[in-house]
Short mmCIF file of C-alpha atoms in Angstrom, two decimals:
data_model
loop_
_atom_site.label_atom_id
_atom_site.label_comp_id
_atom_site.label_asym_id
_atom_site.label_seq_id
_atom_site.Cartn_x
_atom_site.Cartn_y
_atom_site.Cartn_z
CA MET A 24 94.78 13.55 78.73
CA ASP A 25 91.11 14.04 79.68
CA ALA A 26 88.20 14.27 77.23
CA PHE A 27 87.84 18.05 77.74
CA THR A 28 91.48 18.64 76.70
CA ARG A 29 91.25 16.30 73.68
CA ARG A 30 88.17 18.10 72.36
CA ARG A 31 89.76 21.50 72.94
CA ASP A 32 93.00 20.51 71.17
CA ALA A 33 91.06 19.06 68.23
CA ARG A 34 89.15 22.31 67.90
CA ILE A 35 92.36 24.37 68.01
CA THR A 36 93.98 22.19 65.32
CA ALA A 37 90.95 22.46 63.02
CA ARG A 38 90.61 26.22 63.34
CA PRO A 39 92.38 28.61 60.94
CA GLU A 40 94.88 31.19 62.12
CA PRO A 41 93.26 34.04 64.09
CA LYS A 42 92.41 37.18 62.16
CA GLU A 43 92.07 40.67 63.46
CA PRO A 44 88.51 41.02 64.81
CA PRO A 45 86.20 43.12 62.62
CA VAL A 46 85.16 46.53 63.92
CA PHE A 47 81.40 46.97 64.30
CA PHE A 48 81.35 49.89 66.74
CA LYS A 49 82.03 53.59 66.45
CA SER A 50 82.87 54.30 70.08
CA TYR A 51 86.26 53.60 71.63
CA SER A 52 84.86 51.86 74.70
CA ALA A 53 82.52 49.56 72.76
CA THR A 54 85.30 48.61 70.33
CA THR A 55 87.64 47.87 73.25
CA HIS A 56 85.00 45.72 74.96
CA PHE A 57 84.43 43.78 71.74
CA GLU A 58 88.17 43.16 71.40
CA LEU A 59 88.24 41.88 74.99
CA MET A 60 85.44 39.42 74.21
CA VAL A 61 87.29 38.14 71.14
CA ARG A 62 90.56 37.79 73.07
CA LEU A 63 88.79 36.01 75.94
CA ILE A 64 87.28 33.40 73.61
CA ARG A 65 90.60 32.88 71.86
CA ALA A 66 92.25 32.50 75.25
CA PHE A 67 89.77 29.75 76.09
CA ASP A 68 90.57 28.05 72.79
CA SER A 69 94.31 28.30 73.46
CA GLU A 70 96.51 25.75 75.20
CA ASN A 71 96.60 27.73 78.45
CA PHE A 72 93.38 29.63 79.19
CA THR A 73 94.23 31.08 82.58
CA ASP A 74 97.72 32.36 81.76
CA THR A 75 96.58 33.80 78.43
CA VAL A 76 93.71 35.70 80.10
CA ASN A 77 96.14 37.10 82.66
CA ARG A 78 98.24 38.71 79.93
CA ILE A 79 95.42 40.36 77.95
CA PRO A 80 95.54 43.82 79.68
CA VAL A 81 99.33 44.02 79.23
CA GLU A 82 99.16 42.94 75.59
CA MET A 83 96.42 45.46 74.83
CA ARG A 84 98.15 48.33 76.65
CA PRO A 85 101.93 47.84 76.44
CA ARG A 86 104.22 50.46 77.96
CA GLY A 87 105.23 53.29 75.68
CA GLU A 88 102.08 53.21 73.55
CA ASP A 89 98.93 55.33 73.58
CA HIS A 90 96.50 55.05 76.48
CA SER A 91 93.03 56.49 77.03
CA ARG A 92 93.21 57.28 80.75
CA CYS A 93 95.74 59.14 82.87
CA CYS A 94 98.34 56.38 82.49
CA VAL A 95 98.78 52.92 80.99
CA TYR A 96 98.43 51.33 84.44
CA ARG A 97 94.95 52.70 84.99
CA ASP A 98 94.00 51.54 81.50
CA ARG A 99 95.17 48.04 82.41
CA ALA A 100 93.24 48.10 85.68
CA ILE A 101 90.02 48.98 83.88
CA LEU A 102 90.67 46.29 81.26
CA LYS A 103 91.08 43.81 84.12
CA TYR A 104 87.70 44.80 85.54
CA ARG A 105 86.06 44.51 82.12
CA LEU A 106 87.49 41.01 81.84
CA MET A 107 86.19 40.17 85.30
CA ALA A 108 82.68 41.06 84.09
CA LEU A 109 83.20 39.03 80.92
CA LEU A 110 84.24 36.11 83.10
CA GLY A 111 80.94 36.54 84.95
CA PHE A 112 82.11 38.26 88.14
CA GLY A 113 80.86 41.48 89.75
CA ILE A 114 83.47 44.13 90.38
CA GLU A 115 81.72 44.85 93.68
CA GLU A 116 82.66 41.34 94.82
CA GLU A 117 86.40 42.00 94.63
CA GLU A 118 87.92 41.71 98.10
CA ASP A 119 91.60 41.69 97.16
CA GLU A 120 92.95 43.78 94.26
CA LEU A 121 95.95 41.46 94.00
CA VAL A 122 93.87 38.45 92.95
CA PRO A 123 94.97 37.88 89.33
CA LEU A 124 92.69 37.40 86.35
CA SER A 125 93.96 33.84 86.08
CA ARG A 126 92.23 33.03 89.36
CA TYR A 127 88.91 34.43 88.12
CA ALA A 128 89.37 32.44 84.90
CA GLU A 129 89.86 29.26 86.96
CA MET A 130 86.71 29.95 88.97
CA SER A 131 84.69 30.59 85.80
CA LEU A 132 85.44 27.05 84.65
CA THR A 133 83.74 25.51 87.67
CA ARG A 134 80.89 27.97 88.21
CA LYS A 135 77.37 26.59 88.40
CA GLY A 136 74.35 28.74 87.65
CA ALA A 137 73.98 32.22 86.17
CA PRO A 138 75.83 35.23 87.63
CA ASN A 139 73.57 37.31 89.85
CA PRO A 140 72.91 40.23 89.86
CA VAL A 141 73.23 40.54 86.10
CA LEU A 142 74.87 44.00 86.08
CA THR A 143 78.03 45.40 87.60
CA VAL A 144 79.59 48.88 87.80
CA ILE A 145 83.31 49.53 87.30
CA ASP A 146 83.92 52.31 89.79
CA GLU A 147 87.38 52.99 88.28
CA ALA A 148 85.79 53.61 84.88
CA CYS A 149 82.93 55.74 86.23
CA ASN A 150 83.86 59.36 85.61
CA GLY A 151 82.20 60.58 88.80
CA CYS A 152 79.87 62.96 86.95
CA VAL A 153 78.73 65.90 89.04
CA ARG A 154 75.10 65.67 90.07
CA THR A 155 72.45 66.85 87.62
CA ARG A 156 72.32 70.63 87.68
CA TYR A 157 71.41 73.80 85.81
CA GLU A 158 74.21 76.13 84.79
CA ALA A 159 74.40 79.56 83.19
CA THR A 160 76.86 79.42 80.29
CA ASN A 161 79.04 82.17 78.86
CA ALA A 162 76.20 82.90 76.42
CA CYS A 163 74.58 84.89 79.25
CA ARG A 164 74.36 88.55 78.19
CA GLY A 165 73.53 89.95 81.63
CA CYS A 166 70.26 91.36 80.27
CA LEU A 167 68.41 94.04 82.23
CA THR A 168 65.16 92.09 82.62
CA HIS A 169 66.84 89.54 84.94
CA ALA A 170 64.09 87.06 84.00
CA CYS A 171 66.01 84.08 85.40
CA VAL A 172 66.47 85.82 88.75
CA GLU A 173 62.83 86.88 88.99
CA VAL A 174 61.35 83.49 88.11
CA CYS A 175 63.41 81.35 90.50
CA PRO A 176 61.19 80.28 93.44
CA LYS A 177 64.17 79.63 95.74
CA GLY A 178 66.37 82.63 95.00
CA ALA A 179 69.07 80.33 93.60
CA VAL A 180 69.94 82.64 90.69
CA GLU A 181 71.85 85.84 91.25
CA LEU A 182 73.87 88.29 89.19
CA VAL A 183 77.62 88.37 89.77
CA ASN A 184 79.66 90.82 87.69
CA GLY A 185 76.79 91.16 85.26
CA LYS A 186 76.37 87.41 84.68
CA SER A 187 73.86 84.92 86.10
CA ILE A 188 75.18 82.38 88.61
CA ILE A 189 73.10 79.45 89.90
CA ASP A 190 73.67 78.21 93.45
CA PRO A 191 73.43 74.37 93.21
CA ASP A 192 72.64 74.05 96.93
CA ARG A 193 69.51 76.18 96.65
CA CYS A 194 68.46 75.06 93.15
CA ILE A 195 65.50 72.63 93.11
CA GLN A 196 65.95 71.87 89.38
CA CYS A 197 62.54 73.15 88.36
CA GLY A 198 64.00 74.45 85.08
CA LYS A 199 62.07 77.73 85.13
CA CYS A 200 65.21 79.83 84.67
CA MET A 201 66.14 77.84 81.55
CA ASP A 202 62.64 78.25 80.13
CA VAL A 203 62.57 82.05 80.44
CA CYS A 204 66.13 82.86 79.31
CA PRO A 205 65.79 84.73 75.98
CA TYR A 206 69.32 83.70 74.92
CA HIS A 207 69.01 80.00 75.86
CA ALA A 208 72.09 80.62 77.95
CA ILE A 209 71.03 78.31 80.80
CA VAL A 210 71.45 74.60 80.24
CA ARG A 211 70.61 71.46 82.13
CA ILE A 212 73.59 69.15 82.65
CA PRO A 213 72.36 65.61 83.35
CA ILE A 214 74.03 62.41 84.54
CA PRO A 215 73.38 60.12 81.56
CA CYS A 216 72.86 56.86 83.43
CA GLU A 217 70.55 58.40 86.04
CA GLU A 218 68.68 60.33 83.36
CA SER A 219 68.00 57.18 81.35
CA CYS A 220 66.79 55.00 84.23
CA PRO A 221 62.97 54.75 84.24
CA THR A 222 62.75 53.82 87.93
CA GLY A 223 65.47 55.80 89.72
CA ALA A 224 67.46 52.64 90.43
CA ILE A 225 70.91 54.13 89.84
CA SER A 226 72.39 56.92 91.95
CA LYS A 227 75.58 58.28 93.46
CA MET A 228 77.34 56.84 96.45
CA SER A 229 79.28 59.00 98.88
CA ASN A 230 82.41 58.55 96.72
CA SER A 231 80.59 60.17 93.75
CA LYS A 232 80.45 56.83 91.88
CA GLU A 233 77.22 55.26 90.69
CA THR A 234 75.57 52.27 92.35
CA ILE A 235 72.53 50.22 91.34
CA ASP A 236 69.68 49.54 93.75
CA TYR A 237 68.49 46.10 92.68
CA ASP A 238 65.28 46.49 94.67
CA LYS A 239 64.34 49.15 92.11
CA CYS A 240 66.21 47.94 89.01
CA ILE A 241 64.11 46.44 86.19
CA PHE A 242 67.21 45.37 84.16
CA CYS A 243 66.14 47.34 81.09
CA GLY A 244 69.80 48.11 80.29
CA LYS A 245 69.20 51.78 79.58
CA CYS A 246 71.93 52.87 82.00
CA LEU A 247 74.36 50.50 80.31
CA ALA A 248 73.58 51.99 76.90
CA ALA A 249 73.68 55.60 78.17
CA CYS A 250 76.99 55.59 80.08
CA PRO A 251 79.59 57.43 77.94
CA PHE A 252 82.43 55.64 79.75
CA ASN A 253 81.00 52.11 79.37
CA ALA A 254 81.34 51.73 83.14
CA ILE A 255 78.16 49.65 83.51
CA LEU A 256 78.48 46.10 82.22
CA GLU A 257 76.60 42.85 82.01
CA ARG A 258 78.06 39.89 83.84
CA SER A 259 78.65 37.61 80.89
CA GLN A 260 78.05 33.90 80.48
CA LEU A 261 80.38 33.56 77.49
CA VAL A 262 82.77 31.21 79.27
CA ASP A 263 79.89 29.13 80.62
CA VAL A 264 78.59 28.58 77.08
CA ILE A 265 81.88 27.75 75.36
CA ARG A 266 82.82 25.51 78.30
CA GLU A 267 79.61 23.51 77.77
CA MET A 268 80.47 23.27 74.06
CA ALA A 269 83.98 22.05 74.85
CA GLU A 270 82.58 19.36 77.14
CA GLY A 271 80.73 17.91 74.16
CA LYS A 272 77.23 18.66 75.41
CA ARG A 273 74.22 19.25 73.18
CA VAL A 274 74.08 23.06 73.19
CA THR A 275 70.94 24.53 71.63
CA ALA A 276 70.88 28.14 70.47
CA LEU A 277 67.55 29.90 71.00
CA VAL A 278 67.81 32.82 68.59
CA ALA A 279 65.60 35.87 69.19
CA PRO A 280 63.68 37.11 66.13
CA ALA A 281 65.45 40.49 66.39
CA ILE A 282 68.52 38.73 64.94
CA ILE A 283 66.94 39.22 61.51
CA GLY A 284 67.94 42.87 61.62
CA GLU A 285 71.44 42.17 62.94
CA THR A 286 72.95 39.86 60.34
CA PRO A 287 74.06 40.72 56.78
CA SER A 288 73.43 37.11 55.79
CA THR A 289 70.42 34.93 55.10
CA MET A 290 68.85 33.16 58.06
CA GLY A 291 70.17 29.90 56.65
CA GLN A 292 73.75 31.23 56.67
CA LEU A 293 73.24 32.40 60.25
CA VAL A 294 72.21 28.90 61.28
CA GLY A 295 75.26 27.49 59.50
CA ALA A 296 77.50 29.98 61.31
CA LEU A 297 76.03 29.09 64.70
CA LYS A 298 76.64 25.40 64.10
CA SER A 299 80.20 26.12 62.96
CA ALA A 300 80.71 28.06 66.20
CA GLY A 301 79.79 25.02 68.30
CA PHE A 302 76.00 24.97 68.68
CA SER A 303 74.54 21.57 67.91
CA HIS A 304 70.96 22.77 67.33
CA VAL A 305 69.42 26.15 66.47
CA PHE A 306 65.81 26.99 67.41
CA GLU A 307 64.08 30.16 66.27
CA VAL A 308 62.48 31.91 69.25
CA ALA A 309 59.85 33.15 66.81
CA SER A 310 58.40 29.65 67.16
CA GLY A 311 57.83 30.39 70.86
CA ALA A 312 56.44 33.80 69.91
CA ASP A 313 53.87 32.03 67.74
CA LYS A 314 52.73 30.09 70.81
CA THR A 315 52.71 33.27 72.88
CA ALA A 316 50.51 34.96 70.27
CA ILE A 317 48.05 32.05 70.22
CA CYS A 318 47.86 31.75 74.03
CA GLU A 319 47.64 35.52 74.56
CA ALA A 320 44.89 35.80 71.96
CA ASP A 321 42.86 33.09 73.71
CA GLU A 322 43.49 34.72 77.08
CA PHE A 323 42.42 38.15 75.76
CA VAL A 324 39.13 36.77 74.41
CA GLU A 325 38.46 35.00 77.72
CA ARG A 326 39.22 38.12 79.80
CA MET A 327 37.01 40.33 77.63
CA GLU A 328 34.15 37.85 77.95
CA GLU A 329 34.58 37.99 81.74
CA GLY A 330 34.33 41.80 81.68
CA ALA A 331 37.96 42.77 82.25
CA PRO A 332 38.59 46.44 81.32
CA PHE A 333 41.88 45.68 79.58
CA MET A 334 44.89 43.36 79.41
CA THR A 335 48.58 44.12 78.89
CA SER A 336 51.23 42.10 77.10
CA SER A 337 53.71 40.09 79.16
CA CYS A 338 56.61 39.25 76.84
CA CYS A 339 58.92 42.15 77.84
CA PRO A 340 60.76 41.10 81.03
CA ALA A 341 61.73 44.70 81.84
CA TYR A 342 58.04 45.61 81.90
CA THR A 343 56.97 42.64 84.05
CA GLU A 344 59.84 43.43 86.44
CA CYS A 345 58.61 47.04 86.54
CA VAL A 346 55.11 45.85 87.45
CA GLU A 347 56.47 43.66 90.25
CA LYS A 348 58.55 46.45 91.79
CA HIS A 349 56.83 49.71 90.88
CA LEU A 350 53.34 49.16 89.43
CA PRO A 351 51.60 46.57 91.61
CA GLU A 352 48.21 48.08 90.73
CA LEU A 353 48.71 46.83 87.14
CA LYS A 354 49.45 43.25 88.15
CA PRO A 355 45.85 41.97 87.75
CA PHE A 356 45.84 43.21 84.16
CA VAL A 357 49.11 41.64 82.98
CA SER A 358 48.70 38.61 80.72
CA ASP A 359 49.53 35.25 82.33
CA THR A 360 50.97 33.96 79.02
CA ARG A 361 54.66 33.07 79.17
CA THR A 362 57.32 34.64 76.96
CA PRO A 363 58.59 33.37 73.60
CA MET A 364 61.93 32.49 75.19
CA HIS A 365 60.23 30.30 77.78
CA TYR A 366 58.13 28.36 75.28
CA THR A 367 61.08 27.80 72.92
CA ALA A 368 63.35 26.63 75.75
CA GLN A 369 60.61 24.36 77.06
CA THR A 370 60.34 22.72 73.61
CA ALA A 371 64.12 22.23 73.51
CA LYS A 372 64.15 20.58 76.94
CA GLU A 373 61.18 18.37 76.09
CA GLU A 374 62.97 17.22 72.95
CA ALA A 375 66.26 16.58 74.78
CA PRO A 376 66.16 16.98 78.59
CA ASP A 377 69.95 17.00 78.87
CA SER A 378 70.42 19.78 76.31
CA VAL A 379 71.97 23.11 77.31
CA THR A 380 69.72 25.96 76.19
CA VAL A 381 71.28 29.32 75.30
CA PHE A 382 69.07 32.31 74.51
CA ILE A 383 70.73 34.80 72.12
CA GLY A 384 69.23 38.28 71.92
CA PRO A 385 69.68 42.04 72.40
CA CYS A 386 68.13 42.21 75.89
CA VAL A 387 69.69 42.65 79.32
CA ALA A 388 66.44 41.83 81.14
CA LYS A 389 66.42 38.38 79.55
CA ARG A 390 69.35 37.51 81.82
CA LYS A 391 67.14 38.15 84.85
CA GLU A 392 64.19 36.29 83.31
CA ALA A 393 66.42 33.32 82.44
CA SER A 394 67.74 33.10 86.00
CA ASP A 395 64.16 32.42 87.13
CA ASP A 396 63.30 30.01 84.29
CA PRO A 397 64.34 26.35 84.74
CA PHE A 398 64.23 25.76 80.97
CA VAL A 399 66.90 28.39 80.13
CA ASP A 400 70.51 27.68 81.07
CA HIS A 401 72.44 30.65 79.66
CA VAL A 402 71.99 33.98 77.86
CA LEU A 403 74.26 35.55 75.25
CA THR A 404 73.83 38.93 73.59
CA PHE A 405 74.11 39.72 69.90
CA ARG A 406 77.42 41.43 70.65
CA GLU A 407 78.74 38.32 72.33
CA LEU A 408 77.59 36.22 69.37
CA ARG A 409 79.48 38.48 66.97
CA ALA A 410 82.57 38.14 69.16
CA LEU A 411 82.23 34.35 69.16
CA LEU A 412 82.05 34.24 65.36
CA ALA A 413 84.97 36.67 65.03
CA ALA A 414 87.12 34.81 67.56
CA ARG A 415 86.59 31.53 65.73
CA ASN A 416 87.14 33.12 62.28
CA ILE A 417 83.68 32.26 61.00
CA GLU A 418 82.73 34.35 57.96
CA ILE A 419 78.95 34.29 58.11
CA LEU A 420 78.51 35.20 54.43
CA GLN A 421 80.60 32.17 53.47
CA CYS A 422 78.55 29.70 55.55
CA GLU A 423 76.21 27.24 53.87
CA ASP A 424 72.47 27.72 54.16
CA THR A 425 71.22 25.44 56.92
CA ALA A 426 67.63 25.04 58.07
CA PHE A 427 66.51 25.92 61.60
CA ASP A 428 65.90 22.86 63.73
CA LEU A 429 62.72 24.64 64.80
CA ALA A 430 61.44 27.57 62.74
CA GLY A 431 58.81 30.23 63.35
CA LEU A 432 56.10 31.99 61.36
CA ALA A 433 55.54 35.61 60.37
CA GLU A 434 53.30 36.32 63.38
CA GLY A 435 56.09 35.41 65.82
CA ARG A 436 58.88 36.91 63.74
CA GLY A 437 57.14 40.29 63.97
CA PHE A 438 57.32 40.41 67.78
CA PRO A 439 60.57 42.44 68.07
CA VAL A 440 59.17 45.63 66.53
CA SER A 441 56.79 48.00 68.26
CA GLY A 442 53.27 46.95 67.30
CA GLY A 443 54.39 43.45 66.36
CA VAL A 444 52.94 41.73 69.44
CA THR A 445 49.60 43.42 68.83
CA GLU A 446 49.56 42.34 65.18
CA GLY A 447 50.44 38.78 66.18
CA ILE A 448 47.61 38.38 68.67
CA LYS A 449 45.13 40.22 66.44
CA ALA A 450 45.75 37.60 63.77
CA TYR A 451 44.76 34.83 66.19
CA ILE A 452 41.86 36.71 67.81
CA GLY A 453 40.14 37.09 64.46
CA ASP A 454 36.52 38.13 64.92
CA ARG A 455 36.16 36.57 68.37
CA ALA A 456 36.58 39.93 70.17
CA ALA A 457 37.04 43.60 69.37
CA ILE A 458 40.55 44.82 70.16
CA GLU A 459 41.40 48.46 70.88
CA PRO A 460 45.20 48.51 71.06
CA VAL A 461 47.36 50.98 72.94
CA ALA A 462 51.15 51.04 72.46
CA VAL A 463 53.73 52.01 75.07
CA ASN A 464 56.80 52.34 72.89
CA GLY A 465 59.68 52.33 75.38
CA LEU A 466 59.89 52.57 79.16
CA ASP A 467 61.03 55.87 80.64
CA LYS A 468 60.01 57.99 83.60
CA ARG A 469 57.08 59.49 81.69
CA SER A 470 55.71 56.21 80.32
CA VAL A 471 55.95 54.55 83.76
CA LYS A 472 53.72 57.33 85.13
CA LYS A 473 51.34 56.88 82.21
CA LEU A 474 51.12 53.13 82.86
CA LYS A 475 50.31 53.84 86.50
CA SER A 476 47.31 55.90 85.38
CA TYR A 477 46.04 53.05 83.19
CA ALA A 478 45.11 51.07 86.31
CA LYS A 479 42.36 53.65 86.87
CA LYS A 480 41.43 54.43 83.27
CA CYS A 481 42.93 52.78 80.20
CA PRO A 482 42.28 54.31 76.75
CA GLY A 483 42.05 50.86 75.11
CA ASN A 484 41.56 47.21 76.00
CA PHE A 485 44.97 45.79 75.01
CA VAL A 486 48.23 47.51 75.96
CA GLU A 487 51.45 46.41 74.27
CA ILE A 488 54.54 47.44 76.24
CA MET A 489 58.02 47.52 74.75
CA GLY A 490 60.85 48.28 77.15
CA CYS A 491 62.95 49.69 74.31
CA GLU A 492 61.73 52.39 71.96
CA GLY A 493 61.11 50.74 68.62
CA GLY A 494 61.00 47.29 70.17
CA CYS A 495 63.56 44.56 70.84
CA ILE A 496 65.41 45.46 67.64
CA ALA A 497 66.63 48.55 69.54
CA GLY A 498 67.75 46.56 72.58
CA PRO A 499 70.79 47.75 74.57
CA SER A 500 72.94 44.75 73.60
CA GLY A 501 72.31 44.86 69.88
CA VAL A 502 74.73 46.18 67.27
CA GLU A 503 72.75 47.56 64.35
CA PRO A 504 70.74 50.81 64.72
CA GLY A 505 67.10 50.06 65.51
CA LYS A 506 65.62 51.73 62.41
CA LYS A 507 67.99 49.93 60.05
CA ALA A 508 67.29 46.60 61.77
CA GLY A 509 63.55 47.29 61.61
CA ARG A 510 63.60 47.84 57.85
CA LYS A 511 65.39 44.55 57.28
CA LEU A 512 62.98 42.71 59.56
CA GLN A 513 59.93 44.13 57.75
CA ALA A 514 61.35 42.93 54.43
CA PHE A 515 61.94 39.47 55.90
CA LEU A 516 58.38 39.29 57.23
CA LYS A 517 56.98 39.69 53.71
CA GLU A 518 58.78 36.50 52.70
CA SER A 519 57.81 34.53 55.83
CA PRO A 520 55.01 31.94 55.93
CA ARG A 521 52.00 32.96 58.01
CA GLY A 522 50.01 31.01 60.54
CA ILE A 523 46.85 32.93 59.66
CA GLU A 524 46.36 34.12 56.09
CA GLY A 525 44.67 37.42 55.37
#
């Protein structure tokens, strides 16, 4: 018996009987995906990982019971593809539909490096939404003014049997007909994933299914959050992390400060839960945010002294990816300071070069950032963390208070809310320079255009950009609603020690 098997068997023996996973989500698809994560982890902890994984779709959708799609077999097929993504594989990579899940499970145990690209689309789950269009509903009264007909610049609206009909082939989607209708009878029907994408990176293929153009994608995760069918998924590193744990390696959790709004427990109980789950050390990424605030403050003062018109923040990887691909004119103004994740991971590697560093947060773009950062080995989301605790029957409120192995201060802990980065660097700038902050609270099509204009004329001298509206606490891979998480974080900040008093 090898060392890997002995450690796994010891862990199975010590663990209590599995409980039903708690339900955190309101939507069917999110609840199903969470159950898959829990089952996958329990399969890994079982005596036969590959065979157990293979049976999950059948066990979740047995014949004769309810199904959500046209038939139980399509349900099982989609569950298989979800599991492929959770095992770290892209559905687009499938060459043979007959390859069983057990084979993908085997390959996940020997994989080196992070899955790339970080997103995948399940074409079987994609509903094939019709393209974005305007449509006259049955609220149309066939009024005599014919305002919608008169205003259309392309003659796409006509009256048929006293009702307005819009020709989608002639319609240019200007929306003028909708604006003038006195009964609000004309509506715009969007494609949610395309509508949410700030950079036009997702669009239809010839088979009416969505595809992602990674030359345009900034990995903000907005399409993932917007899809009503949960057809867009992250390629997970769950198995990579628990495999490293099972091999007895020093696995260090790098916990994003947004976690404060996600857990019902104290931070000490969270640390205890993480160590019970298999992490040997727990570092607070707020400690790296403190360093980011200090370095960015010094950089801001230096740039202002040199006559720079403004500087932007650099800690949101979706924003920096957007600059690289879509806003090259802003590149000279982006701070050169590294992100909190980078500084925290660097500290962990300096302390123990052989440690495995795992960033845990609500952000999809962190997966892309981590793939380019030699100090970060893996990324887990808050949802995956909840699944790990549920799968291993860890009741976070029953865990003992345990101190962080590296803790942060209030300045860094405030980073995940909109305005928090600005407040952090202001504290360290002091009276060395005057700061005129501008906030871009969430990236969308409109804010990307606004940022483009800042290269010519910026209304302030420091621009804080948050990819998600409200900040990281509203990230696409979080669980708690952003406003609720924000209130809890603000309360925690009042109790946190500060680096700069006042």
